[in-house]
Structure formats: C-alpha cells, structure tokens
Amino acid sequence: MAENRVALITGAGRGIGAKIALTLASENIDIAVVDYGEESAAAETMSALAAAGVKAKYYRCDVSDFTATKAVVDAVVKEFGKIDILVNNAGITADNLILRMEEADWDRVLNINLKGCFNMIKHVTPYMMRKRYGRIVSISSVVGLMGNAGQANYAASKAGIVGLTKTVAKEFGARNITANAVAPGFIKTAMTDALTEEQKKEMYKLIPLGCLGETDDIANAVKFLTSDAARYITGVVLKVDGGMYI
C-alpha cells in the first residue's frame, strides 16, 4: 500500500483552513495543522481529522516568525517523515482607509499574510527538493487582483502572494514542485452571516452567480491543485469568486 501524502496547512484550526484540512484528509492525506491559537480552539478540527482516519498533529506557530516557522517545519518532517503539500492559508485583516491606517496594522497584516508565506516556502522547499516533489498552494484574494478601498494592507499582501507564487513556480519547477494560488471572492463565513439582508442583496449584485461561495468551494480548488490531475499546472491564480472579478 502506498504511503499517505503529508500536507502542512497554516491557519488550519478553523474556518477555511479547517475545511481545506478535512477535504484533503478525505483523500487520505495526513495533516499537520499549523495555527496561532491554542490547540483547544482547534479541538473540533482535530477530532474530525481523527475520525477521518488520517494522521494529524497540531502545531502552534506565528507564521510571521522566521525562526519559529523553521522549527515547526523541521518538527513536522521529524514526525511525518516528509512534507508533500504546503497550503499557505493563515491570514488576518486590519481594515482602514490609508489616511487612518496605523503603521502597526500595515506591518502586522503584511507580516502574517505575505511574509508568513515566504517563511513557510523558504523552509519547506529544501525538503521538497530532496524528494523532487511538492505542491504549494497559497490563498490570495480577488482583492489582491482588483484592490478595495479600506483594505490597502490586505490587498497589498494578497497581491504580493500572486507575485511570490509565480516566482516560486519558476524557481522550483525543475524539481517537480508546482506553486499556485487560489483567490477567493465573497465566501460564506460567520462574518457574512452577521450582515443584514439588505447588505447581502447589495453584495450579490457584484457577483454574476448571485450568491456567496462556500468554504467547500475553496477547499475543492485546493484539492484539485494539489492532486495529480493538476500536475502540469503551475504559476496559476485560480479565482473562486462567482465571477465577481472578470
């Protein structure tokens, strides 16, 4: 029997990251759950992964910390033996207009959303190169492609992921390592659930398909890009936005 592939997923304790973890687990992929919160906050996710029958372990880490990310990557390889898949999902927002935005909010968003991707890629790729195999998927956003008032830091970080992804694809392609990005649009989350019906109607007007996306839609895109079916796809930004940005 072939051994399971191993995926390291950041921001996987809950939300979209947790859904990605569970979707990959359904493909018999073992999961290293990396998140900044306490392990207790990811108890539901870890329980679901155990029920899926795959090996899973939780690692607490601030992805913006270069030294900490190396320690986690090394620990994952020691525990699982390898890392086949890296999913850079960890991200935050600290929205404000540029005139009101604090330097600290700019730095924090860029450090977690963009530097965090660099840190993980930097430390994971040497292991992937030795195996001559790797699948890297980073979660960007349509905001990184189109911009959005009040989100200069977030948009810049997500646009940076696009440039980083294309560069990684060029630098590591010869070692059979692909790098792609997924750019979600409006996805149904606790935050969007809190919107009024009027606010939702205005939002739907921006989306040709007329509805919000589900976390499953993002997870399935990641599943495809990390599968053998996508072996000849690299340097791509896959928009999952219902046609919001065309």
PDB file of C-alpha atoms in Angstrom:
ATOM      1  CA  MET A   1       0.000   0.000   0.000  1.00  0.00           C
ATOM      2  CA  ALA A   2       1.327   3.440  -0.945  1.00  0.00           C
ATOM      3  CA  GLU A   3       2.034   5.723   1.989  1.00  0.00           C
ATOM      4  CA  ASN A   4      -0.150   8.776   2.514  1.00  0.00           C
ATOM      5  CA  ARG A   5       0.994  12.149   1.325  1.00  0.00           C
ATOM      6  CA  VAL A   6       1.565  14.775   4.028  1.00  0.00           C
ATOM      7  CA  ALA A   7       0.126  18.299   3.969  1.00  0.00           C
ATOM      8  CA  LEU A   8       1.180  21.212   6.161  1.00  0.00           C
ATOM      9  CA  ILE A   9      -1.670  23.737   6.303  1.00  0.00           C
ATOM     10  CA  THR A  10      -1.360  27.108   8.044  1.00  0.00           C
ATOM     11  CA  GLY A  11      -4.365  28.737   9.675  1.00  0.00           C
ATOM     12  CA  ALA A  12      -5.973  25.295   9.729  1.00  0.00           C
ATOM     13  CA  GLY A  13      -7.502  25.403  13.188  1.00  0.00           C
ATOM     14  CA  ARG A  14     -10.858  26.678  11.977  1.00  0.00           C
ATOM     15  CA  GLY A  15     -12.704  28.326   9.082  1.00  0.00           C
ATOM     16  CA  ILE A  16     -11.460  27.884   5.531  1.00  0.00           C
ATOM     17  CA  GLY A  17      -8.211  26.322   6.705  1.00  0.00           C
ATOM     18  CA  ALA A  18     -10.049  23.643   8.662  1.00  0.00           C
ATOM     19  CA  LYS A  19     -12.251  22.878   5.674  1.00  0.00           C
ATOM     20  CA  ILE A  20      -9.147  22.517   3.486  1.00  0.00           C
ATOM     21  CA  ALA A  21      -7.633  20.149   6.052  1.00  0.00           C
ATOM     22  CA  LEU A  22     -10.735  17.966   6.198  1.00  0.00           C
ATOM     23  CA  THR A  23     -11.091  17.931   2.410  1.00  0.00           C
ATOM     24  CA  LEU A  24      -7.500  16.803   1.911  1.00  0.00           C
ATOM     25  CA  ALA A  25      -7.934  14.245   4.704  1.00  0.00           C
ATOM     26  CA  SER A  26     -10.801  12.740   2.696  1.00  0.00           C
ATOM     27  CA  GLU A  27      -8.132  11.965   0.066  1.00  0.00           C
ATOM     28  CA  ASN A  28      -6.103  10.017   2.673  1.00  0.00           C
ATOM     29  CA  ILE A  29      -3.621  12.843   3.152  1.00  0.00           C
ATOM     30  CA  ASP A  30      -2.051  13.183   6.599  1.00  0.00           C
ATOM     31  CA  ILE A  31      -2.335  16.692   8.041  1.00  0.00           C
ATOM     32  CA  ALA A  32      -0.020  18.951  10.033  1.00  0.00           C
ATOM     33  CA  VAL A  33      -2.356  21.622  11.419  1.00  0.00           C
ATOM     34  CA  VAL A  34      -0.440  24.866  11.976  1.00  0.00           C
ATOM     35  CA  ASP A  35      -2.261  27.704  13.723  1.00  0.00           C
ATOM     36  CA  TYR A  36      -1.532  30.606  16.067  1.00  0.00           C
ATOM     37  CA  GLY A  37      -4.260  29.834  18.582  1.00  0.00           C
ATOM     38  CA  GLU A  38      -4.256  27.375  21.450  1.00  0.00           C
ATOM     39  CA  GLU A  39      -4.802  23.750  20.436  1.00  0.00           C
ATOM     40  CA  SER A  40      -8.092  23.741  22.382  1.00  0.00           C
ATOM     41  CA  ALA A  41      -9.529  26.197  19.825  1.00  0.00           C
ATOM     42  CA  ALA A  42      -8.933  23.596  17.103  1.00  0.00           C
ATOM     43  CA  ALA A  43     -10.372  20.663  19.077  1.00  0.00           C
ATOM     44  CA  GLU A  44     -13.293  20.203  16.687  1.00  0.00           C
ATOM     45  CA  THR A  45     -10.996  20.164  13.666  1.00  0.00           C
ATOM     46  CA  MET A  46      -8.571  17.713  15.254  1.00  0.00           C
ATOM     47  CA  SER A  47     -11.440  15.429  16.274  1.00  0.00           C
ATOM     48  CA  ALA A  48     -12.807  15.452  12.723  1.00  0.00           C
ATOM     49  CA  LEU A  49      -9.370  14.627  11.314  1.00  0.00           C
ATOM     50  CA  ALA A  50      -9.058  11.705  13.735  1.00  0.00           C
ATOM     51  CA  ALA A  51     -12.472  10.485  12.614  1.00  0.00           C
ATOM     52  CA  ALA A  52     -11.286  10.657   9.004  1.00  0.00           C
ATOM     53  CA  GLY A  53      -8.666   8.068   9.851  1.00  0.00           C
ATOM     54  CA  VAL A  54      -5.583  10.065   8.907  1.00  0.00           C
ATOM     55  CA  LYS A  55      -2.595  11.008  10.999  1.00  0.00           C
ATOM     56  CA  ALA A  56      -2.902  14.599  12.237  1.00  0.00           C
ATOM     57  CA  LYS A  57      -0.968  16.739  14.691  1.00  0.00           C
ATOM     58  CA  TYR A  58      -1.371  20.322  15.875  1.00  0.00           C
ATOM     59  CA  TYR A  59       1.491  22.844  15.886  1.00  0.00           C
ATOM     60  CA  ARG A  60       1.129  26.296  17.402  1.00  0.00           C
ATOM     61  CA  CYS A  61       3.089  28.877  15.424  1.00  0.00           C
ATOM     62  CA  ASP A  62       3.128  32.537  14.438  1.00  0.00           C
ATOM     63  CA  VAL A  63       3.854  32.264  10.712  1.00  0.00           C
ATOM     64  CA  SER A  64       5.400  35.746  10.669  1.00  0.00           C
ATOM     65  CA  ASP A  65       8.229  34.452  12.892  1.00  0.00           C
ATOM     66  CA  PHE A  66      11.054  33.196  10.639  1.00  0.00           C
ATOM     67  CA  THR A  67      12.750  31.125  13.336  1.00  0.00           C
ATOM     68  CA  ALA A  68       9.513  29.632  14.668  1.00  0.00           C
ATOM     69  CA  THR A  69       8.360  28.554  11.223  1.00  0.00           C
ATOM     70  CA  LYS A  70      11.638  26.723  10.608  1.00  0.00           C
ATOM     71  CA  ALA A  71      11.278  24.926  13.924  1.00  0.00           C
ATOM     72  CA  VAL A  72       7.742  23.843  13.042  1.00  0.00           C
ATOM     73  CA  VAL A  73       8.680  22.651   9.555  1.00  0.00           C
ATOM     74  CA  ASP A  74      11.567  20.631  10.976  1.00  0.00           C
ATOM     75  CA  ALA A  75       9.260  19.168  13.641  1.00  0.00           C
ATOM     76  CA  VAL A  76       6.667  18.173  11.035  1.00  0.00           C
ATOM     77  CA  VAL A  77       9.285  16.396   8.925  1.00  0.00           C
ATOM     78  CA  LYS A  78      10.612  14.611  12.010  1.00  0.00           C
ATOM     79  CA  GLU A  79       7.088  13.478  12.950  1.00  0.00           C
ATOM     80  CA  PHE A  80       5.670  12.678   9.493  1.00  0.00           C
ATOM     81  CA  GLY A  81       8.856  11.925   7.559  1.00  0.00           C
ATOM     82  CA  LYS A  82       8.184  14.437   4.772  1.00  0.00           C
ATOM     83  CA  ILE A  83       6.041  17.331   3.538  1.00  0.00           C
ATOM     84  CA  ASP A  84       4.435  16.821   0.126  1.00  0.00           C
ATOM     85  CA  ILE A  85       1.941  19.681   0.220  1.00  0.00           C
ATOM     86  CA  LEU A  86       2.120  23.188   1.666  1.00  0.00           C
ATOM     87  CA  VAL A  87      -1.049  25.263   1.912  1.00  0.00           C
ATOM     88  CA  ASN A  88      -0.454  28.865   2.976  1.00  0.00           C
ATOM     89  CA  ASN A  89      -3.838  29.848   4.358  1.00  0.00           C
ATOM     90  CA  ALA A  90      -3.054  31.871   7.501  1.00  0.00           C
ATOM     91  CA  GLY A  91      -4.182  35.470   7.183  1.00  0.00           C
ATOM     92  CA  ILE A  92      -5.674  38.429   9.022  1.00  0.00           C
ATOM     93  CA  THR A  93      -7.334  41.750   8.254  1.00  0.00           C
ATOM     94  CA  ALA A  94      -6.952  45.155   9.918  1.00  0.00           C
ATOM     95  CA  ASP A  95      -9.043  47.341   7.622  1.00  0.00           C
ATOM     96  CA  ASN A  96      -8.951  51.112   7.422  1.00  0.00           C
ATOM     97  CA  LEU A  97      -8.557  53.889   4.896  1.00  0.00           C
ATOM     98  CA  ILE A  98      -4.922  54.741   4.181  1.00  0.00           C
ATOM     99  CA  LEU A  99      -5.269  58.145   5.850  1.00  0.00           C
ATOM    100  CA  ARG A 100      -6.366  56.424   9.061  1.00  0.00           C
ATOM    101  CA  MET A 101      -4.274  53.268   8.885  1.00  0.00           C
ATOM    102  CA  GLU A 102      -1.675  52.808  11.615  1.00  0.00           C
ATOM    103  CA  GLU A 103       1.803  51.654  10.658  1.00  0.00           C
ATOM    104  CA  ALA A 104       1.446  48.740  13.077  1.00  0.00           C
ATOM    105  CA  ASP A 105      -1.657  47.496  11.231  1.00  0.00           C
ATOM    106  CA  TRP A 106       0.156  47.695   7.897  1.00  0.00           C
ATOM    107  CA  ASP A 107       3.131  45.764   9.267  1.00  0.00           C
ATOM    108  CA  ARG A 108       1.054  43.117  11.050  1.00  0.00           C
ATOM    109  CA  VAL A 109      -1.049  42.252   8.003  1.00  0.00           C
ATOM    110  CA  LEU A 110       1.934  42.135   5.634  1.00  0.00           C
ATOM    111  CA  ASN A 111       3.990  40.097   8.097  1.00  0.00           C
ATOM    112  CA  ILE A 112       1.369  37.410   8.617  1.00  0.00           C
ATOM    113  CA  ASN A 113      -0.259  37.294   5.178  1.00  0.00           C
ATOM    114  CA  LEU A 114       2.802  37.694   2.939  1.00  0.00           C
ATOM    115  CA  LYS A 115       5.961  37.163   4.981  1.00  0.00           C
ATOM    116  CA  GLY A 116       4.273  34.124   6.510  1.00  0.00           C
ATOM    117  CA  CYS A 117       4.009  32.576   3.043  1.00  0.00           C
ATOM    118  CA  PHE A 118       7.676  33.332   2.331  1.00  0.00           C
ATOM    119  CA  ASN A 119       8.752  31.834   5.658  1.00  0.00           C
ATOM    120  CA  MET A 120       6.920  28.575   5.052  1.00  0.00           C
ATOM    121  CA  ILE A 121       8.023  28.274   1.423  1.00  0.00           C
ATOM    122  CA  LYS A 122      11.629  29.048   2.403  1.00  0.00           C
ATOM    123  CA  HIS A 123      11.723  26.262   4.993  1.00  0.00           C
ATOM    124  CA  VAL A 124       9.571  23.635   3.250  1.00  0.00           C
ATOM    125  CA  THR A 125      11.118  23.705  -0.240  1.00  0.00           C
ATOM    126  CA  PRO A 126      14.510  22.193   0.732  1.00  0.00           C
ATOM    127  CA  TYR A 127      12.660  19.057   1.870  1.00  0.00           C
ATOM    128  CA  MET A 128      10.512  19.032  -1.274  1.00  0.00           C
ATOM    129  CA  MET A 129      13.595  19.430  -3.476  1.00  0.00           C
ATOM    130  CA  ARG A 130      15.209  16.334  -1.973  1.00  0.00           C
ATOM    131  CA  LYS A 131      12.080  14.325  -2.811  1.00  0.00           C
ATOM    132  CA  ARG A 132      11.753  16.028  -6.203  1.00  0.00           C
ATOM    133  CA  TYR A 133       8.070  16.516  -5.473  1.00  0.00           C
ATOM    134  CA  GLY A 134       5.964  19.300  -3.994  1.00  0.00           C
ATOM    135  CA  ARG A 135       2.628  21.046  -4.260  1.00  0.00           C
ATOM    136  CA  ILE A 136       2.376  24.598  -2.896  1.00  0.00           C
ATOM    137  CA  VAL A 137      -0.947  26.447  -2.806  1.00  0.00           C
ATOM    138  CA  SER A 138      -1.255  29.912  -1.263  1.00  0.00           C
ATOM    139  CA  ILE A 139      -4.571  31.598  -0.545  1.00  0.00           C
ATOM    140  CA  SER A 140      -4.695  35.040  -2.150  1.00  0.00           C
ATOM    141  CA  SER A 141      -7.907  37.041  -2.753  1.00  0.00           C
ATOM    142  CA  VAL A 142      -9.725  38.820  -5.555  1.00  0.00           C
ATOM    143  CA  VAL A 143      -8.992  41.947  -3.501  1.00  0.00           C
ATOM    144  CA  GLY A 144      -5.335  41.378  -4.370  1.00  0.00           C
ATOM    145  CA  LEU A 145      -6.259  41.493  -8.055  1.00  0.00           C
ATOM    146  CA  MET A 146      -8.728  44.379  -8.073  1.00  0.00           C
ATOM    147  CA  GLY A 147      -7.925  46.430  -4.957  1.00  0.00           C
ATOM    148  CA  ASN A 148     -10.501  47.553  -2.431  1.00  0.00           C
ATOM    149  CA  ALA A 149     -10.953  50.844  -0.597  1.00  0.00           C
ATOM    150  CA  GLY A 150     -10.170  50.475   3.086  1.00  0.00           C
ATOM    151  CA  GLN A 151      -8.004  47.402   2.607  1.00  0.00           C
ATOM    152  CA  ALA A 152      -4.653  48.718   1.385  1.00  0.00           C
ATOM    153  CA  ASN A 153      -2.656  46.414   3.651  1.00  0.00           C
ATOM    154  CA  TYR A 154      -4.755  43.324   2.914  1.00  0.00           C
ATOM    155  CA  ALA A 155      -4.866  43.983  -0.838  1.00  0.00           C
ATOM    156  CA  ALA A 156      -1.105  44.554  -0.955  1.00  0.00           C
ATOM    157  CA  SER A 157      -0.435  41.333   0.947  1.00  0.00           C
ATOM    158  CA  LYS A 158      -2.696  39.296  -1.303  1.00  0.00           C
ATOM    159  CA  ALA A 159      -1.274  40.868  -4.468  1.00  0.00           C
ATOM    160  CA  GLY A 160       2.183  40.035  -3.126  1.00  0.00           C
ATOM    161  CA  ILE A 161       1.173  36.383  -2.863  1.00  0.00           C
ATOM    162  CA  VAL A 162       0.456  36.391  -6.608  1.00  0.00           C
ATOM    163  CA  GLY A 163       3.954  37.640  -7.448  1.00  0.00           C
ATOM    164  CA  LEU A 164       5.525  35.275  -4.930  1.00  0.00           C
ATOM    165  CA  THR A 165       3.601  32.316  -6.354  1.00  0.00           C
ATOM    166  CA  LYS A 166       4.701  33.000  -9.922  1.00  0.00           C
ATOM    167  CA  THR A 167       8.329  33.347  -8.828  1.00  0.00           C
ATOM    168  CA  VAL A 168       8.240  30.122  -6.812  1.00  0.00           C
ATOM    169  CA  ALA A 169       6.749  28.331  -9.831  1.00  0.00           C
ATOM    170  CA  LYS A 170       9.699  29.464 -11.963  1.00  0.00           C
ATOM    171  CA  GLU A 171      12.392  28.751  -9.379  1.00  0.00           C
ATOM    172  CA  PHE A 172      11.272  25.255  -8.373  1.00  0.00           C
ATOM    173  CA  GLY A 173       9.536  23.847 -11.447  1.00  0.00           C
ATOM    174  CA  ALA A 174      12.613  21.873 -12.493  1.00  0.00           C
ATOM    175  CA  ARG A 175      12.367  19.938  -9.217  1.00  0.00           C
ATOM    176  CA  ASN A 176       8.755  18.893  -9.890  1.00  0.00           C
ATOM    177  CA  ILE A 177       7.399  21.427  -7.402  1.00  0.00           C
ATOM    178  CA  THR A 178       4.313  23.353  -8.506  1.00  0.00           C
ATOM    179  CA  ALA A 179       3.139  26.636  -6.976  1.00  0.00           C
ATOM    180  CA  ASN A 180      -0.343  28.044  -7.466  1.00  0.00           C
ATOM    181  CA  ALA A 181      -2.673  30.480  -5.747  1.00  0.00           C
ATOM    182  CA  VAL A 182      -6.399  30.442  -5.045  1.00  0.00           C
ATOM    183  CA  ALA A 183      -8.159  33.817  -4.991  1.00  0.00           C
ATOM    184  CA  PRO A 184     -11.491  33.627  -3.143  1.00  0.00           C
ATOM    185  CA  GLY A 185     -14.232  36.188  -3.571  1.00  0.00           C
ATOM    186  CA  PHE A 186     -17.023  36.604  -1.016  1.00  0.00           C
ATOM    187  CA  ILE A 187     -17.214  33.371   0.969  1.00  0.00           C
ATOM    188  CA  LYS A 188     -19.967  32.473   3.446  1.00  0.00           C
ATOM    189  CA  THR A 189     -18.488  32.796   6.926  1.00  0.00           C
ATOM    190  CA  ALA A 190     -19.606  33.898  10.387  1.00  0.00           C
ATOM    191  CA  MET A 191     -18.737  37.446   9.326  1.00  0.00           C
ATOM    192  CA  THR A 192     -21.041  37.409   6.283  1.00  0.00           C
ATOM    193  CA  ASP A 193     -23.773  35.662   8.305  1.00  0.00           C
ATOM    194  CA  ALA A 194     -23.886  38.770  10.511  1.00  0.00           C
ATOM    195  CA  LEU A 195     -24.748  41.036   7.563  1.00  0.00           C
ATOM    196  CA  THR A 196     -28.298  42.302   7.125  1.00  0.00           C
ATOM    197  CA  GLU A 197     -30.425  41.035   4.228  1.00  0.00           C
ATOM    198  CA  GLU A 198     -30.106  44.460   2.597  1.00  0.00           C
ATOM    199  CA  GLN A 199     -26.323  44.320   2.833  1.00  0.00           C
ATOM    200  CA  LYS A 200     -26.330  40.828   1.353  1.00  0.00           C
ATOM    201  CA  LYS A 201     -28.502  41.944  -1.564  1.00  0.00           C
ATOM    202  CA  GLU A 202     -26.036  44.711  -2.382  1.00  0.00           C
ATOM    203  CA  MET A 203     -23.201  42.203  -2.214  1.00  0.00           C
ATOM    204  CA  TYR A 204     -24.998  39.768  -4.531  1.00  0.00           C
ATOM    205  CA  LYS A 205     -25.259  42.494  -7.182  1.00  0.00           C
ATOM    206  CA  LEU A 206     -21.461  42.356  -7.546  1.00  0.00           C
ATOM    207  CA  ILE A 207     -21.462  38.602  -8.210  1.00  0.00           C
ATOM    208  CA  PRO A 208     -22.727  37.265 -11.571  1.00  0.00           C
ATOM    209  CA  LEU A 209     -23.666  33.915  -9.989  1.00  0.00           C
ATOM    210  CA  GLY A 210     -25.738  35.854  -7.441  1.00  0.00           C
ATOM    211  CA  CYS A 211     -24.656  34.044  -4.289  1.00  0.00           C
ATOM    212  CA  LEU A 212     -21.798  33.742  -1.824  1.00  0.00           C
ATOM    213  CA  GLY A 213     -19.234  30.979  -2.133  1.00  0.00           C
ATOM    214  CA  GLU A 214     -18.888  28.196   0.415  1.00  0.00           C
ATOM    215  CA  THR A 215     -15.736  27.103   2.208  1.00  0.00           C
ATOM    216  CA  ASP A 216     -16.109  23.846   0.254  1.00  0.00           C
ATOM    217  CA  ASP A 217     -15.540  25.792  -2.962  1.00  0.00           C
ATOM    218  CA  ILE A 218     -12.122  26.963  -1.767  1.00  0.00           C
ATOM    219  CA  ALA A 219     -11.187  23.585  -0.328  1.00  0.00           C
ATOM    220  CA  ASN A 220     -12.097  21.790  -3.551  1.00  0.00           C
ATOM    221  CA  ALA A 221      -9.939  24.199  -5.556  1.00  0.00           C
ATOM    222  CA  VAL A 222      -7.012  23.416  -3.255  1.00  0.00           C
ATOM    223  CA  LYS A 223      -7.732  19.693  -3.536  1.00  0.00           C
ATOM    224  CA  PHE A 224      -7.554  19.933  -7.324  1.00  0.00           C
ATOM    225  CA  LEU A 225      -4.340  21.967  -7.398  1.00  0.00           C
ATOM    226  CA  THR A 226      -2.615  19.513  -5.056  1.00  0.00           C
ATOM    227  CA  SER A 227      -3.796  16.448  -6.986  1.00  0.00           C
ATOM    228  CA  ASP A 228      -2.146  14.509  -9.797  1.00  0.00           C
ATOM    229  CA  ALA A 229      -4.831  15.909 -12.098  1.00  0.00           C
ATOM    230  CA  ALA A 230      -3.094  19.314 -11.797  1.00  0.00           C
ATOM    231  CA  ARG A 231       0.457  18.038 -12.278  1.00  0.00           C
ATOM    232  CA  TYR A 232       1.014  20.295 -15.319  1.00  0.00           C
ATOM    233  CA  ILE A 233      -0.440  23.435 -13.774  1.00  0.00           C
ATOM    234  CA  THR A 234       1.886  25.909 -12.069  1.00  0.00           C
ATOM    235  CA  GLY A 235       2.087  29.671 -11.588  1.00  0.00           C
ATOM    236  CA  VAL A 236      -1.690  29.979 -11.881  1.00  0.00           C
ATOM    237  CA  VAL A 237      -4.086  32.155  -9.879  1.00  0.00           C
ATOM    238  CA  LEU A 238      -7.412  30.326  -9.714  1.00  0.00           C
ATOM    239  CA  LYS A 239     -10.245  32.751  -8.935  1.00  0.00           C
ATOM    240  CA  VAL A 240     -13.096  31.225  -6.934  1.00  0.00           C
ATOM    241  CA  ASP A 241     -15.404  34.215  -6.843  1.00  0.00           C
ATOM    242  CA  GLY A 242     -18.626  33.518  -8.724  1.00  0.00           C
ATOM    243  CA  GLY A 243     -17.464  35.863 -11.485  1.00  0.00           C
ATOM    244  CA  MET A 244     -17.036  38.840  -9.156  1.00  0.00           C
ATOM    245  CA  TYR A 245     -13.800  39.904 -10.872  1.00  0.00           C
ATOM    246  CA  ILE A 246     -13.659  39.161 -14.582  1.00  0.00           C
TER     247      ILE A 246
END
